[in-house]
Short mmCIF file of C-alpha atoms in Angstrom, two decimals:
data_model
loop_
_atom_site.label_atom_id
_atom_site.label_comp_id
_atom_site.label_asym_id
_atom_site.label_seq_id
_atom_site.Cartn_x
_atom_site.Cartn_y
_atom_site.Cartn_z
CA ILE A 1 0.00 0.00 0.00
CA ASP A 2 2.77 2.42 0.95
CA ALA A 3 4.66 1.79 -2.30
CA ALA A 4 1.51 2.35 -4.35
CA VAL A 5 0.77 5.64 -2.61
CA ILE A 6 4.36 6.85 -3.10
CA ALA A 7 4.27 5.84 -6.77
CA HIS A 8 0.98 7.68 -7.27
CA PHE A 9 2.41 10.75 -5.53
CA GLY A 10 5.33 10.71 -7.97
CA GLU A 11 2.91 10.62 -10.89
CA VAL A 12 0.63 13.47 -9.86
CA ALA A 13 2.72 15.75 -7.60
CA THR A 14 4.44 18.80 -9.01
CA THR A 15 8.09 18.50 -8.03
CA THR A 16 10.82 21.10 -8.01
CA VAL A 17 14.36 20.18 -8.98
CA ARG A 18 16.76 21.92 -6.62
CA PRO A 19 20.44 22.29 -7.52
CA LEU A 20 23.04 20.64 -5.30
CA GLU A 21 24.67 22.93 -2.77
CA SER A 22 28.09 24.21 -3.74
CA GLN A 23 31.22 22.65 -2.30
CA GLU A 24 31.98 25.99 -0.63
CA ILE A 25 28.77 25.85 1.40
CA ARG A 26 29.37 22.23 2.37
CA ASP A 27 32.95 23.02 3.46
CA LEU A 28 31.79 26.01 5.52
CA ARG A 29 29.01 23.97 7.11
CA GLU A 30 31.44 21.21 8.12
CA LEU A 31 33.73 23.74 9.83
CA TYR A 32 30.75 25.45 11.47
CA ASP A 33 29.29 22.20 12.80
CA ARG A 34 32.66 21.05 14.11
CA ARG A 35 33.09 24.36 15.93
CA GLY A 36 29.67 23.83 17.51
CA GLN A 37 30.71 20.41 18.78
CA LEU A 38 33.87 21.80 20.35
CA VAL A 39 31.98 24.73 21.92
CA ARG A 40 29.66 22.26 23.65
CA MET A 41 32.65 20.23 24.83
CA LEU A 42 34.28 23.41 26.13
CA ALA A 43 31.18 24.30 28.12
CA MET A 44 31.16 20.83 29.67
CA GLU A 45 34.82 21.08 30.66
CA LYS A 46 34.31 24.50 32.22
CA ASN A 47 31.44 23.08 34.24
CA GLN A 48 33.70 20.22 35.28
CA ARG A 49 36.35 22.70 36.36
CA HIS A 50 33.83 24.58 38.46
CA SER A 51 32.62 21.36 40.10
CA ALA A 52 36.19 20.19 40.70
CA THR A 53 37.10 23.54 42.26
CA VAL A 54 34.09 23.45 44.60
CA ALA A 55 34.90 19.84 45.54
CA ARG A 56 38.53 20.82 46.18
CA ALA A 57 39.86 18.33 43.64
CA SER A 58 43.56 17.62 43.42
CA ILE A 59 45.91 19.92 41.52
CA LYS A 60 46.56 17.15 39.01
CA VAL A 61 42.85 16.92 38.13
CA LEU A 62 42.48 20.69 37.76
CA LYS A 63 45.64 20.85 35.69
CA SER A 64 44.27 18.16 33.37
CA ILE A 65 40.97 20.01 32.94
CA ASN A 66 42.70 23.34 32.29
CA LYS A 67 44.97 21.71 29.73
CA HIS A 68 41.98 20.32 27.88
CA ILE A 69 40.20 23.69 28.04
CA ASP A 70 43.23 25.42 26.53
CA TYR A 71 43.35 22.80 23.78
CA LEU A 72 39.66 23.19 22.95
CA GLU A 73 39.91 26.99 22.88
CA GLY A 74 42.83 26.72 20.49
CA GLN A 75 40.93 24.35 18.21
CA ILE A 76 37.87 26.63 18.21
CA LYS A 77 40.01 29.63 17.33
CA ASP A 78 41.63 27.66 14.50
CA LEU A 79 38.24 26.66 13.08
CA GLU A 80 37.02 30.26 13.25
CA GLN A 81 40.10 31.43 11.37
CA ARG A 82 39.54 28.77 8.72
CA MET A 83 35.92 29.87 8.34
CA ASP A 84 37.03 33.49 8.01
CA LYS A 85 39.52 32.52 5.29
CA LEU A 86 36.85 30.53 3.46
CA ILE A 87 34.47 33.49 3.53
CA GLU A 88 37.23 35.88 2.45
CA SER A 89 38.13 33.62 -0.49
CA SER A 90 34.55 33.63 -1.82
CA THR A 91 33.08 36.74 -3.43
CA ALA A 92 29.53 35.46 -2.82
CA PHE A 93 30.21 34.71 0.85
CA GLN A 94 31.93 38.07 1.34
CA ALA A 95 28.99 39.97 -0.12
CA ARG A 96 26.44 38.12 2.02
CA ASP A 97 28.52 38.44 5.18
CA ALA A 98 29.01 42.18 4.69
CA ILE A 99 25.27 42.74 4.18
CA LEU A 100 24.14 40.56 7.08
CA GLN A 101 26.48 42.22 9.57
CA THR A 102 24.94 45.63 8.85
CA ILE A 103 21.86 44.42 10.77
CA THR A 104 21.98 45.30 14.47
CA GLY A 105 22.26 42.07 16.47
CA ILE A 106 23.84 39.98 13.71
CA GLY A 107 27.55 39.54 14.24
CA PRO A 108 30.16 37.24 12.65
CA GLN A 109 28.90 34.03 14.24
CA VAL A 110 25.21 34.52 13.37
CA SER A 111 26.24 35.62 9.88
CA ARG A 112 28.21 32.37 9.46
CA THR A 113 25.18 30.45 10.68
CA LEU A 114 22.92 32.00 8.06
CA ILE A 115 25.44 31.53 5.25
CA ALA A 116 26.19 27.91 6.14
CA HIS A 117 22.76 26.64 7.15
CA LEU A 118 20.34 28.88 5.24
CA PRO A 119 21.61 29.19 1.65
CA GLU A 120 17.98 29.73 0.59
CA LEU A 121 18.05 33.18 2.19
CA GLY A 122 16.84 35.75 -0.32
CA ARG A 123 15.16 33.21 -2.62
CA TYR A 124 11.80 32.82 -0.88
CA ASN A 125 9.09 35.14 0.42
CA ARG A 126 8.85 36.08 4.07
CA GLN A 127 6.28 33.41 4.98
CA THR A 128 8.22 30.57 3.35
CA ILE A 129 11.60 31.55 4.82
CA ALA A 130 10.08 31.87 8.31
CA ALA A 131 8.51 28.42 7.98
CA LEU A 132 11.79 26.97 6.70
CA VAL A 133 13.65 28.18 9.77
CA GLY A 134 10.86 27.21 12.15
CA LEU A 135 9.94 30.74 13.20
CA ALA A 136 6.44 30.75 11.69
CA PRO A 137 3.71 30.21 14.31
CA TYR A 138 1.16 27.50 13.55
CA ASN A 139 -2.24 27.16 15.18
CA ASP A 140 -3.26 24.28 17.40
CA ASP A 141 -6.96 24.20 16.59
CA SER A 142 -9.27 21.21 16.43
CA GLY A 143 -13.05 21.49 16.10
CA ASP A 144 -14.26 24.05 18.63
CA HIS A 145 -10.90 24.04 20.40
CA THR A 146 -8.63 27.01 19.77
CA GLY A 147 -5.13 26.33 21.07
CA GLN A 148 -2.10 28.53 21.47
CA ARG A 149 0.01 29.05 18.38
CA HIS A 150 3.46 27.43 18.42
CA ILE A 151 6.58 27.34 16.29
CA ARG A 152 7.97 23.92 15.40
CA GLY A 153 10.38 22.13 13.11
CA GLY A 154 12.72 23.99 10.83
CA ARG A 155 16.45 24.69 11.00
CA SER A 156 17.24 24.59 14.71
CA LYS A 157 20.78 25.99 14.39
CA VAL A 158 19.54 29.00 12.44
CA ARG A 159 16.68 29.50 14.90
CA VAL A 160 19.04 29.46 17.88
CA GLY A 161 21.38 31.92 16.18
CA LEU A 162 18.56 34.33 15.38
CA TYR A 163 17.23 34.01 18.94
CA GLN A 164 20.63 35.18 20.22
CA ALA A 165 20.67 37.95 17.62
CA ALA A 166 17.21 39.05 18.77
CA ILE A 167 18.39 39.42 22.36
CA ALA A 168 21.30 41.59 21.19
CA ALA A 169 18.99 43.65 18.96
CA ILE A 170 16.56 44.28 21.81
CA ARG A 171 19.44 45.63 23.89
CA HIS A 172 21.07 47.78 21.24
CA CYS A 173 18.35 48.76 18.75
CA ALA A 174 15.71 51.28 19.84
CA SER A 175 13.13 50.07 17.27
CA MET A 176 13.52 46.42 18.24
CA LYS A 177 13.41 47.32 21.92
CA ALA A 178 10.16 49.24 21.36
CA PHE A 179 8.70 46.35 19.34
CA TYR A 180 9.60 43.91 22.11
CA ALA A 181 8.13 46.23 24.77
CA SER A 182 4.87 46.57 22.81
CA LEU A 183 4.50 42.79 22.68
CA LYS A 184 5.16 42.50 26.39
CA ALA A 185 2.60 45.24 27.08
CA ARG A 186 0.02 43.17 25.18
CA GLY A 187 0.63 40.28 27.55
CA LYS A 188 3.01 38.20 25.42
CA ALA A 189 5.50 36.00 27.25
CA SER A 190 9.15 37.07 27.06
CA ARG A 191 10.14 34.06 24.96
CA VAL A 192 7.28 34.65 22.53
CA ALA A 193 8.26 38.31 22.16
CA ILE A 194 11.92 37.40 21.53
CA ILE A 195 10.85 34.88 18.87
CA ALA A 196 8.82 37.64 17.18
CA VAL A 197 11.92 39.85 17.11
CA ALA A 198 13.97 36.96 15.69
CA ARG A 199 11.36 36.50 12.96
CA LYS A 200 11.52 40.22 12.13
CA LEU A 201 15.32 40.00 11.85
CA LEU A 202 15.00 36.99 9.54
CA VAL A 203 12.50 38.75 7.28
CA LEU A 204 14.78 41.81 7.13
CA ALA A 205 17.84 39.68 6.31
CA ASN A 206 15.89 37.81 3.65
CA ALA A 207 14.85 41.05 1.92
CA MET A 208 18.36 42.50 2.09
CA ILE A 209 20.00 39.37 0.63
CA ARG A 210 17.30 39.23 -2.06
CA ASP A 211 18.18 42.79 -3.11
CA MET A 212 21.88 42.39 -2.21
CA ALA A 213 21.72 45.78 -0.53
CA PRO A 214 23.10 46.65 2.94
CA TYR A 215 20.86 48.01 5.64
CA LYS A 216 19.90 51.66 5.32
CA ALA A 217 18.08 53.18 8.26
CA PRO A 218 15.73 55.51 6.33
CA ALA A 219 14.59 52.73 4.00
CA ASN A 220 13.60 50.14 6.62
CA SER A 221 11.06 50.06 9.39
CA VAL A 222 13.36 48.27 11.81
CA CYS A 223 16.74 49.11 13.28
#
C-alpha cells in the first residue's frame, strides 16, 4: 500500500528540482558544525572545572581540565580562522557576510550560521523563509478548540542563532526594543516576544539578501 501511494504521488505531484549545494557551502558547514561540537565540549569542561574547584579536587585533576580547556579553545580559534579565510576567499560569501552584519544584532557568528545553514536566504518570500527556519507560528486548533500558536520544526541551528541575535537587537536597537516592549505590554510571554523579534530579523535579512543591498536606516522600518 505504501509503495503504491508513493508511486501515485510521484505521478501526480508537481516537483521542483533543486540544484546541489556548492562545495563551498558544504565546506563552511562542516567547519561550522565542528566548531559547535567543540563549543559544547568546552562548556562541559568549564562546568567540570567549576565542580572540581568546589569539591577541592587535586591539583593534578584541575591541571588536566585546564589543559583540555586550553586545547579546545585553540581548536575553536583555529576553526574560526579557517571559516574566516573561506568566507574571504569567496566573493559570494563576502557579499552576504558584509550585508548581514549591517543588521543590528547579527555579528560574525550569526552571519556564518545564516550563510552555512540557510543558503535559501533571499530566494523565498517572508512566509516561506520563516517556515523553513521554524519561526512561523502554527495554530493548534481542532473542532471548537482554539489552542495557542506554536513554532515547530525547521532549522534549529539558524533559529538558535537568530534568537541570540534578537536578544542583542533588543538591547542595542531602539526600534527592536520598542517592538519587544509593545508585545510584552500586550501580555506576550518574554520568549514569545523574543521569537517575534527573531522572525523580524530573519525577514529583514531575507529582503536584504534578495536585493543584495546593505541596511539603510531611512529605507527600513526596523533598526
